[in-house]
């Protein structure tokens, strides 16, 4: 399966690179593909139609003589196309099988290859991070993601393949400095503290197959190695409210750290605006070897209920039981809970707003640790302003001997507020170069101030971003 998906991803990126003039910008925040009509060549015969297995509307098929170039989509017709997993608008789909508002921004370069609709986009950051206090550090590093998708009708349903890759391993096993962050390891012995771990090179290799069971209903199955189980909101780099910031949230391991799980199988049912899904997955977090693909038993379970009551609002509640999630805490299982709401809408005078409110809880060995997050962005033209506030109850901010029976240190309630902006510059039809920065204020409790030597240490990032699609 992995070899096949890698070949699909390679073919996708090759086709996108070879047809920049034909690719069209659909503005998709996430990475799920519609099936819009390709533009036929001037002398091409009249195209036939293929029924959309979810929505029931007719879509022009690819004309083999037309070179599979995508036609313009400025008439808003992409808003009417269905998602890969159901008859709802395609904008509802985010990372993994998670939902976002139907009104979420769409983007991506698209083209046709036979019966396949191909789509892809990239966000690549160059970042300088400077974190103050005794436990801070500074570093110049690269981060981001490259996503590719392929979609076609199969047997009355829809097959979708996705591949995602990240340059994060190039920053080194210890990741980058980020005050009050914790999780995973660089050496298999010590936990990363006040640093954000790099994500694996392979972020997603997945396939989904859906089948309509009614006018607005469908069933689906999704599998990935790696992939994202049915827990939490979409991963932070896919949320419109904060995707323009290169800074990872300190609440990452409460809400969405499972977005790279090495082994996922999800089944679900969609009933119009409601989705219920169950995952079995490998609950162990990735190890310090970031270039490989790991395997393990599907020994953990997640359940998520999602509902989009309006076009601008997406809600979810989820539960997960993870077996041995922490490499440094063998034999310690976790229960996780999350609930979130995402709101995105167009405002007056060309402004656009997106916001997320989320809560997560980790429970292990009778201890419960909560995290709360609020994040928001405002966009107009080529400018984006963004901000995030967080609070976590974290027992991992002091290094402990993991051979002891008690795997948990003292829990501290810490907080963080960050704000920043980015200005994009169009350097091509579907290519933008952005320049931005952010400032963060960290809130350290009395019990940790001797370590940080400050009650309100500051952190900051300056960055450039290359956006394709």
Coordinates of C-alpha atoms in Angstrom, one line a residue:
X1 CA 0.0 0.0 0.0
X2 CA 2.8 2.4 1.0
X3 CA 4.6 1.9 -2.4
X4 CA 1.4 2.5 -4.4
X5 CA 0.6 5.7 -2.5
X6 CA 4.2 7.0 -2.9
X7 CA 3.9 6.4 -6.6
X8 CA 0.6 8.3 -6.7
X9 CA 2.1 11.2 -4.8
X10 CA 5.1 11.3 -7.0
X11 CA 2.9 11.3 -10.2
X12 CA 0.8 14.1 -8.7
X13 CA 3.6 16.4 -7.9
X14 CA 5.2 15.8 -11.3
X15 CA 2.0 16.6 -13.1
X16 CA 1.5 19.8 -11.1
X17 CA 5.0 20.9 -11.8
X18 CA 4.6 20.3 -15.5
X19 CA 1.3 22.2 -15.9
X20 CA 1.6 25.5 -14.0
X21 CA -0.3 27.4 -16.6
X22 CA -3.2 25.0 -16.6
X23 CA -3.5 24.8 -12.8
X24 CA -6.2 26.9 -11.2
X25 CA -6.3 28.4 -7.8
X26 CA -9.3 27.1 -5.7
X27 CA -8.2 28.6 -2.4
X28 CA -8.5 25.4 -0.3
X29 CA -7.3 25.5 3.2
X30 CA -7.4 21.8 3.7
X31 CA -6.5 19.2 1.1
X32 CA -9.5 17.4 -0.3
X33 CA -10.3 17.5 -4.0
X34 CA -13.4 18.5 -6.0
X35 CA -14.1 17.2 -9.5
X36 CA -14.7 20.3 -11.5
X37 CA -15.0 20.3 -15.3
X38 CA -11.8 20.5 -17.4
X39 CA -11.7 23.0 -20.2
X40 CA -11.9 21.2 -23.6
X41 CA -9.5 22.2 -26.4
X42 CA -10.9 24.3 -29.2
X43 CA -11.5 21.4 -31.5
X44 CA -12.5 18.9 -28.9
X45 CA -15.8 16.9 -29.2
X46 CA -18.7 17.7 -26.8
X47 CA -17.8 16.1 -23.4
X48 CA -19.9 13.4 -21.9
X49 CA -21.1 13.5 -18.3
X50 CA -20.3 11.5 -15.2
X51 CA -22.7 11.5 -12.3
X52 CA -21.4 12.7 -9.0
X53 CA -21.9 9.7 -6.7
X54 CA -22.6 12.0 -3.7
X55 CA -24.4 15.1 -4.9
X56 CA -26.2 13.8 -7.9
X57 CA -25.2 16.7 -10.2
X58 CA -23.7 16.1 -13.6
X59 CA -20.1 17.0 -14.2
X60 CA -18.2 17.1 -17.5
X61 CA -15.8 14.3 -17.9
X62 CA -12.2 14.7 -18.9
X63 CA -11.8 15.1 -22.7
X64 CA -8.8 12.9 -23.7
X65 CA -7.9 15.3 -26.5
X66 CA -8.0 18.4 -24.4
X67 CA -4.7 17.9 -22.5
X68 CA -6.6 17.7 -19.2
X69 CA -6.2 21.4 -18.4
X70 CA -8.5 22.9 -15.8
X71 CA -10.8 25.6 -16.8
X72 CA -11.4 28.8 -14.8
X73 CA -13.5 28.5 -11.6
X74 CA -14.2 32.2 -11.0
X75 CA -18.0 31.7 -11.2
X76 CA -18.2 30.1 -7.7
X77 CA -19.1 26.7 -9.1
X78 CA -16.5 25.0 -6.9
X79 CA -18.7 25.9 -3.9
X80 CA -21.3 23.5 -5.2
X81 CA -19.0 20.5 -5.6
X82 CA -19.2 17.7 -3.1
X83 CA -16.5 16.4 -0.7
X84 CA -14.7 13.1 -1.0
X85 CA -16.6 11.6 1.9
X86 CA -20.1 12.9 1.4
X87 CA -22.6 15.2 -0.5
X88 CA -21.7 18.3 1.5
X89 CA -19.6 21.1 0.0
X90 CA -16.0 20.2 -0.5
X91 CA -14.8 23.0 1.8
X92 CA -16.0 21.1 4.8
X93 CA -13.2 18.6 4.7
X94 CA -9.9 19.3 6.6
X95 CA -7.0 17.2 7.6
X96 CA -7.7 13.4 8.0
X97 CA -11.4 13.0 8.1
X98 CA -12.0 16.1 10.3
X99 CA -14.5 18.8 9.4
X100 CA -14.2 22.6 9.2
X101 CA -16.9 25.2 8.2
X102 CA -18.4 24.8 4.8
X103 CA -17.3 28.4 4.1
X104 CA -13.6 27.7 4.8
X105 CA -11.1 28.9 2.2
X106 CA -10.1 26.5 -0.6
X107 CA -6.9 26.5 -2.4
X108 CA -4.7 24.3 -4.6
X109 CA -3.4 23.7 -8.0
X110 CA -5.6 21.3 -10.0
X111 CA -5.4 19.3 -13.2
X112 CA -6.8 16.2 -14.8
X113 CA -5.0 12.9 -15.7
X114 CA -7.5 10.6 -17.4
X115 CA -10.3 9.9 -14.8
X116 CA -8.2 11.3 -12.0
X117 CA -8.6 14.8 -10.6
X118 CA -5.2 15.9 -9.1
X119 CA -4.6 18.7 -6.7
X120 CA -1.7 19.9 -4.6
X121 CA -0.4 22.8 -2.6
X122 CA 2.7 23.7 -0.5
X123 CA 3.5 26.0 2.5
X124 CA 7.2 26.3 3.2
X125 CA 8.6 28.4 6.0
X126 CA 12.0 29.8 6.8
X127 CA 12.0 30.8 10.5
X128 CA 14.2 32.4 13.1
X129 CA 13.0 31.7 16.6
X130 CA 14.3 33.5 19.7
X131 CA 13.0 32.5 23.1
X132 CA 14.0 34.5 26.1
X133 CA 14.7 33.4 29.7
X134 CA 17.2 31.0 31.2
X135 CA 15.5 28.0 29.5
X136 CA 15.2 29.7 26.1
X137 CA 17.3 29.4 23.0
X138 CA 17.4 30.7 19.4
X139 CA 17.5 28.9 16.1
X140 CA 17.1 29.3 12.3
X141 CA 15.2 26.5 10.7
X142 CA 12.8 25.4 7.9
X143 CA 9.3 24.0 8.4
X144 CA 6.1 23.4 6.5
X145 CA 4.3 20.9 4.3
X146 CA 3.8 19.7 0.7
X147 CA 0.4 18.1 0.1
X148 CA -0.8 16.1 -2.9
X149 CA -4.2 14.5 -3.7
X150 CA -5.8 12.3 -6.3
X151 CA -9.5 11.6 -6.7
X152 CA -11.7 9.6 -9.0
X153 CA -15.2 7.9 -9.1
X154 CA -15.1 4.2 -8.4
X155 CA -18.1 1.9 -8.5
X156 CA -20.7 4.6 -7.7
X157 CA -18.5 6.0 -4.9
X158 CA -15.4 8.1 -4.6
X159 CA -11.8 7.1 -4.1
X160 CA -9.3 9.6 -2.8
X161 CA -5.6 9.2 -2.2
X162 CA -3.5 11.8 -0.3
X163 CA 0.2 12.2 0.4
X164 CA 1.9 14.8 2.6
X165 CA 5.6 15.5 3.3
X166 CA 7.4 18.0 5.5
X167 CA 11.0 19.4 5.6
X168 CA 10.9 19.4 9.4
X169 CA 13.5 16.6 9.9
X170 CA 16.1 19.0 8.4
X171 CA 15.9 21.1 11.6
X172 CA 17.4 18.2 13.6
X173 CA 16.0 15.8 16.1
X174 CA 15.7 18.4 18.9
X175 CA 13.3 20.6 16.8
X176 CA 13.2 24.3 17.5
X177 CA 13.0 26.4 20.7
X178 CA 9.5 27.1 22.0
X179 CA 8.9 28.0 25.6
X180 CA 6.4 25.9 27.6
X181 CA 6.1 23.3 24.9
X182 CA 6.9 19.6 25.7
X183 CA 6.5 16.2 24.2
X184 CA 8.3 13.4 22.3
X185 CA 12.1 12.9 22.4
X186 CA 15.3 13.6 20.5
X187 CA 17.3 10.8 21.9
X188 CA 14.9 8.1 23.2
X189 CA 16.0 9.0 26.8
X190 CA 15.0 12.6 27.6
X191 CA 11.8 14.5 26.9
X192 CA 11.9 17.6 24.7
X193 CA 11.1 20.5 27.0
X194 CA 10.8 24.1 25.9
X195 CA 11.1 22.9 22.3
X196 CA 8.7 21.8 19.6
X197 CA 9.6 18.4 18.1
X198 CA 10.0 18.1 14.3
X199 CA 7.2 16.3 12.4
X200 CA 8.2 13.3 10.4
X201 CA 9.1 13.6 6.7
X202 CA 6.1 11.5 5.7
X203 CA 3.1 13.3 7.2
X204 CA 0.4 11.3 5.5
X205 CA -0.1 8.5 3.0
X206 CA -3.8 7.7 3.0
X207 CA -6.7 6.4 1.0
X208 CA -10.4 6.8 1.5
X209 CA -13.4 5.3 -0.2
X210 CA -17.0 6.5 0.2
X211 CA -20.3 5.3 -1.0
X212 CA -23.7 7.2 -1.0
X213 CA -26.6 5.6 0.9
X214 CA -29.1 8.3 0.3
X215 CA -29.5 11.8 -1.1
X216 CA -27.5 13.4 1.7
X217 CA -26.0 10.4 3.4
X218 CA -22.9 8.2 2.9
X219 CA -20.6 5.7 4.5
X220 CA -16.8 5.8 4.2
X221 CA -13.6 4.1 5.2
X222 CA -10.3 5.8 5.6
X223 CA -6.8 4.3 6.1
X224 CA -3.4 5.8 6.5
X225 CA 0.3 4.9 7.2
X226 CA 0.6 7.5 8.5
X227 CA -2.8 9.1 8.8
X228 CA -5.0 11.0 11.3
X229 CA -7.6 9.2 13.5
X230 CA -11.0 10.6 14.5
X231 CA -9.9 12.8 17.3
X232 CA -9.9 16.5 17.9
X233 CA -10.3 19.4 15.4
X234 CA -8.2 19.4 12.3
X235 CA -4.4 19.7 12.8
X236 CA -3.2 23.2 13.6
X237 CA -1.4 23.7 10.3
X238 CA -4.7 23.2 8.5
X239 CA -6.9 25.4 10.6
X240 CA -7.7 28.7 8.9
X241 CA -7.6 30.5 12.2
X242 CA -3.9 30.0 12.7
X243 CA -2.4 28.4 9.6
X244 CA -0.5 31.5 8.7
X245 CA 1.6 31.2 11.9
X246 CA 4.7 28.9 11.9
X247 CA 4.5 28.6 15.7
X248 CA 3.1 25.3 17.0
X249 CA 0.6 25.5 19.9
X250 CA 1.8 24.4 23.3
X251 CA -1.6 22.5 23.5
X252 CA -0.6 20.3 20.5
X253 CA -0.4 17.1 22.6
X254 CA -3.8 17.7 24.1
X255 CA -5.7 18.3 20.8
X256 CA -4.1 17.1 17.6
X257 CA -0.7 15.4 18.0
X258 CA -2.3 12.2 16.5
X259 CA -2.4 13.7 13.1
X260 CA 0.7 11.7 12.3
X261 CA -0.3 8.2 13.5
X262 CA 1.6 5.3 12.0
X263 CA -1.4 3.1 11.3
X264 CA -5.0 4.3 11.1
X265 CA -8.3 2.7 10.0
X266 CA -11.5 4.8 10.3
X267 CA -15.1 4.0 9.4
X268 CA -17.9 6.5 9.5
X269 CA -21.4 7.5 8.4
X270 CA -22.4 11.0 7.2
X271 CA -26.1 12.1 7.6
X272 CA -26.3 15.5 6.0
X273 CA -24.7 17.9 8.6
X274 CA -23.9 15.1 11.1
X275 CA -20.9 12.7 11.0
X276 CA -20.1 9.8 13.4
X277 CA -16.8 7.9 13.0
X278 CA -14.7 5.4 14.9
X279 CA -11.0 4.8 14.5
X280 CA -8.6 2.0 15.4
X281 CA -5.0 3.3 15.3
X282 CA -1.5 2.9 16.5
X283 CA -1.5 5.2 19.6
X284 CA 2.3 5.4 20.0
X285 CA 3.8 8.8 19.1
X286 CA 6.5 8.8 16.5
X287 CA 10.0 8.1 17.7
X288 CA 13.1 10.3 17.2
X289 CA 13.8 8.8 13.8
X290 CA 12.0 11.2 11.5
X291 CA 12.7 9.9 8.0
X292 CA 11.3 6.4 8.3
X293 CA 7.8 4.9 8.3
X294 CA 7.0 3.1 11.5
X295 CA 4.5 0.2 12.0
X296 CA 2.7 -1.1 15.0
X297 CA -0.6 -2.7 16.1
X298 CA -3.9 -0.8 15.8
X299 CA -4.3 -1.0 19.6
X300 CA -6.0 2.4 20.3
X301 CA -9.5 3.6 19.7
X302 CA -11.1 7.0 19.0
X303 CA -14.7 8.1 18.5
X304 CA -15.7 11.5 17.1
X305 CA -19.1 13.2 16.5
X306 CA -19.1 16.2 14.2
X307 CA -21.8 18.6 13.2
X308 CA -21.9 21.7 11.0
X309 CA -25.2 23.4 12.1
X310 CA -24.6 26.4 9.7
X311 CA -22.3 27.1 6.8
X312 CA -19.9 29.1 8.9
X313 CA -19.7 26.8 12.0
X314 CA -18.1 23.4 12.6
X315 CA -18.4 21.6 16.0
X316 CA -16.9 18.4 17.2
X317 CA -16.6 16.3 20.4
X318 CA -14.3 13.3 20.6
X319 CA -12.9 10.6 22.9
X320 CA -9.8 8.4 22.6
X321 CA -8.1 5.7 24.5
X322 CA -4.4 5.4 23.7
X323 CA -2.2 2.5 24.5
X324 CA 1.5 3.3 25.4
X325 CA 1.4 6.7 23.6
X326 CA 4.6 8.0 25.2
X327 CA 7.9 6.4 24.3
X328 CA 9.4 7.4 27.6
X329 CA 6.4 6.0 29.7
X330 CA 6.1 2.4 28.7
X331 CA 3.0 0.7 30.0
X332 CA 1.1 4.0 30.7
X333 CA -2.1 4.3 28.8
X334 CA -4.0 7.6 28.3
X335 CA -7.6 8.7 27.9
X336 CA -8.1 11.9 25.9
X337 CA -11.2 14.1 25.5
X338 CA -11.7 17.1 23.2
X339 CA -14.4 19.5 22.1
X340 CA -14.0 22.4 19.7
X341 CA -15.8 25.0 17.6
X342 CA -14.5 26.6 14.4
X343 CA -16.2 29.7 12.9
X344 CA -15.2 31.3 9.6
X345 CA -17.0 34.0 7.6
X346 CA -16.6 36.9 5.3
X347 CA -17.0 40.3 6.8
X348 CA -17.7 43.8 5.3
X349 CA -15.2 45.7 3.2
X350 CA -13.3 42.6 2.0
X351 CA -12.2 41.4 5.4
X352 CA -12.4 37.7 6.4
X353 CA -12.4 36.2 9.9
X354 CA -11.7 32.7 11.2
X355 CA -11.6 31.6 14.9
X356 CA -11.2 28.4 16.9
X357 CA -12.1 27.6 20.5
X358 CA -11.0 24.2 21.8
X359 CA -10.6 22.2 25.0
X360 CA -8.6 19.0 25.5
X361 CA -7.9 16.7 28.4
X362 CA -5.3 14.0 29.0
X363 CA -5.8 11.5 31.7
X364 CA -3.3 8.9 32.9
X365 CA -2.8 7.0 36.1
X366 CA -5.5 9.0 37.9
X367 CA -4.1 12.4 36.8
X368 CA -6.1 14.8 34.6
X369 CA -4.5 17.6 32.7
X370 CA -6.6 20.2 30.7
X371 CA -5.7 22.6 27.9
X372 CA -7.7 25.5 26.5
X373 CA -7.1 27.3 23.2
X374 CA -8.5 30.4 21.5
X375 CA -7.1 31.4 18.1
X376 CA -8.2 33.8 15.4
X377 CA -7.2 35.4 12.1
X378 CA -8.2 38.5 10.1
X379 CA -7.4 38.7 6.4
X380 CA -7.8 41.4 3.8
X381 CA -6.1 41.3 0.5
X382 CA -2.5 40.2 1.0
X383 CA -2.4 41.0 4.7
X384 CA -3.2 38.5 7.5
X385 CA -3.2 39.2 11.2
X386 CA -3.3 36.3 13.6
X387 CA -3.3 35.5 17.3
X388 CA -3.6 32.7 19.8
X389 CA -4.1 32.4 23.6
X390 CA -3.5 29.1 25.5
X391 CA -3.5 27.6 28.9
X392 CA -2.2 24.1 29.7
X393 CA -1.8 22.0 32.9
X394 CA 1.5 20.4 32.1
X395 CA 3.4 17.8 34.2
X396 CA 6.2 17.5 31.7
X397 CA 8.1 20.8 32.2
X398 CA 10.6 19.3 34.6
X399 CA 12.8 16.4 33.5
X400 CA 12.2 13.3 35.7
X401 CA 13.7 9.8 35.9
X402 CA 11.4 7.6 33.8
X403 CA 12.6 4.5 35.6
X404 CA 10.7 5.6 38.6
X405 CA 7.2 4.1 39.1
X406 CA 5.6 7.5 39.1
X407 CA 6.0 8.8 35.5
X408 CA 4.5 12.2 36.3
X409 CA 6.2 15.2 37.7
X410 CA 4.4 18.1 39.3
X411 CA 1.8 19.7 37.1
X412 CA 2.0 23.4 36.5
X413 CA -0.6 25.7 34.9
X414 CA 1.1 27.8 32.3
X415 CA -0.1 30.1 29.6
X416 CA 0.9 31.8 26.4
X417 CA -0.4 34.6 24.2
X418 CA 1.0 35.3 20.8
X419 CA 0.2 37.7 18.0
X420 CA 1.6 38.3 14.6
X421 CA 1.1 39.3 11.0
X422 CA 2.2 38.3 7.5
X423 CA 2.3 40.3 4.2
X424 CA 2.2 38.2 1.0
X425 CA 3.7 39.3 -2.3
X426 CA 2.4 37.7 -5.5
X427 CA 5.4 36.5 -7.5
X428 CA 3.4 34.3 -9.9
X429 CA -0.1 33.3 -10.9
X430 CA -0.3 30.8 -8.0
X431 CA 2.8 31.6 -6.0
X432 CA 3.2 34.0 -3.1
X433 CA 6.1 35.0 -1.0
X434 CA 5.2 36.2 2.5
X435 CA 7.2 38.1 5.1
X436 CA 6.0 38.1 8.7
X437 CA 6.7 38.0 12.4
X438 CA 5.1 37.3 15.8
X439 CA 5.7 38.1 19.5
X440 CA 4.7 35.8 22.4
X441 CA 4.3 36.4 26.1
X442 CA 4.6 33.3 28.3
X443 CA 3.1 33.1 31.8
X444 CA 5.2 31.1 34.2
X445 CA 3.8 30.2 37.7
X446 CA 5.7 30.7 40.9
X447 CA 6.9 27.1 41.1
X448 CA 8.8 27.4 37.8
X449 CA 10.2 30.9 38.0
X450 CA 13.5 29.8 39.5
X451 CA 14.1 27.8 36.4
X452 CA 13.1 30.5 33.9
X453 CA 14.2 33.4 36.1
X454 CA 11.3 35.4 34.7
X455 CA 7.6 35.5 35.3
X456 CA 6.7 36.7 31.8
X457 CA 9.5 35.6 29.4
X458 CA 9.1 36.8 25.8
X459 CA 9.5 34.8 22.6
X460 CA 9.5 35.9 19.0
X461 CA 9.7 34.6 15.4
X462 CA 10.6 36.3 12.2
X463 CA 9.8 34.3 9.1
X464 CA 9.3 34.1 5.3
X465 CA 6.8 31.8 3.6
X466 CA 6.6 30.4 0.1
X467 CA 3.0 29.5 -0.7
X468 CA 2.2 27.5 -3.8
X469 CA -1.5 26.9 -4.7

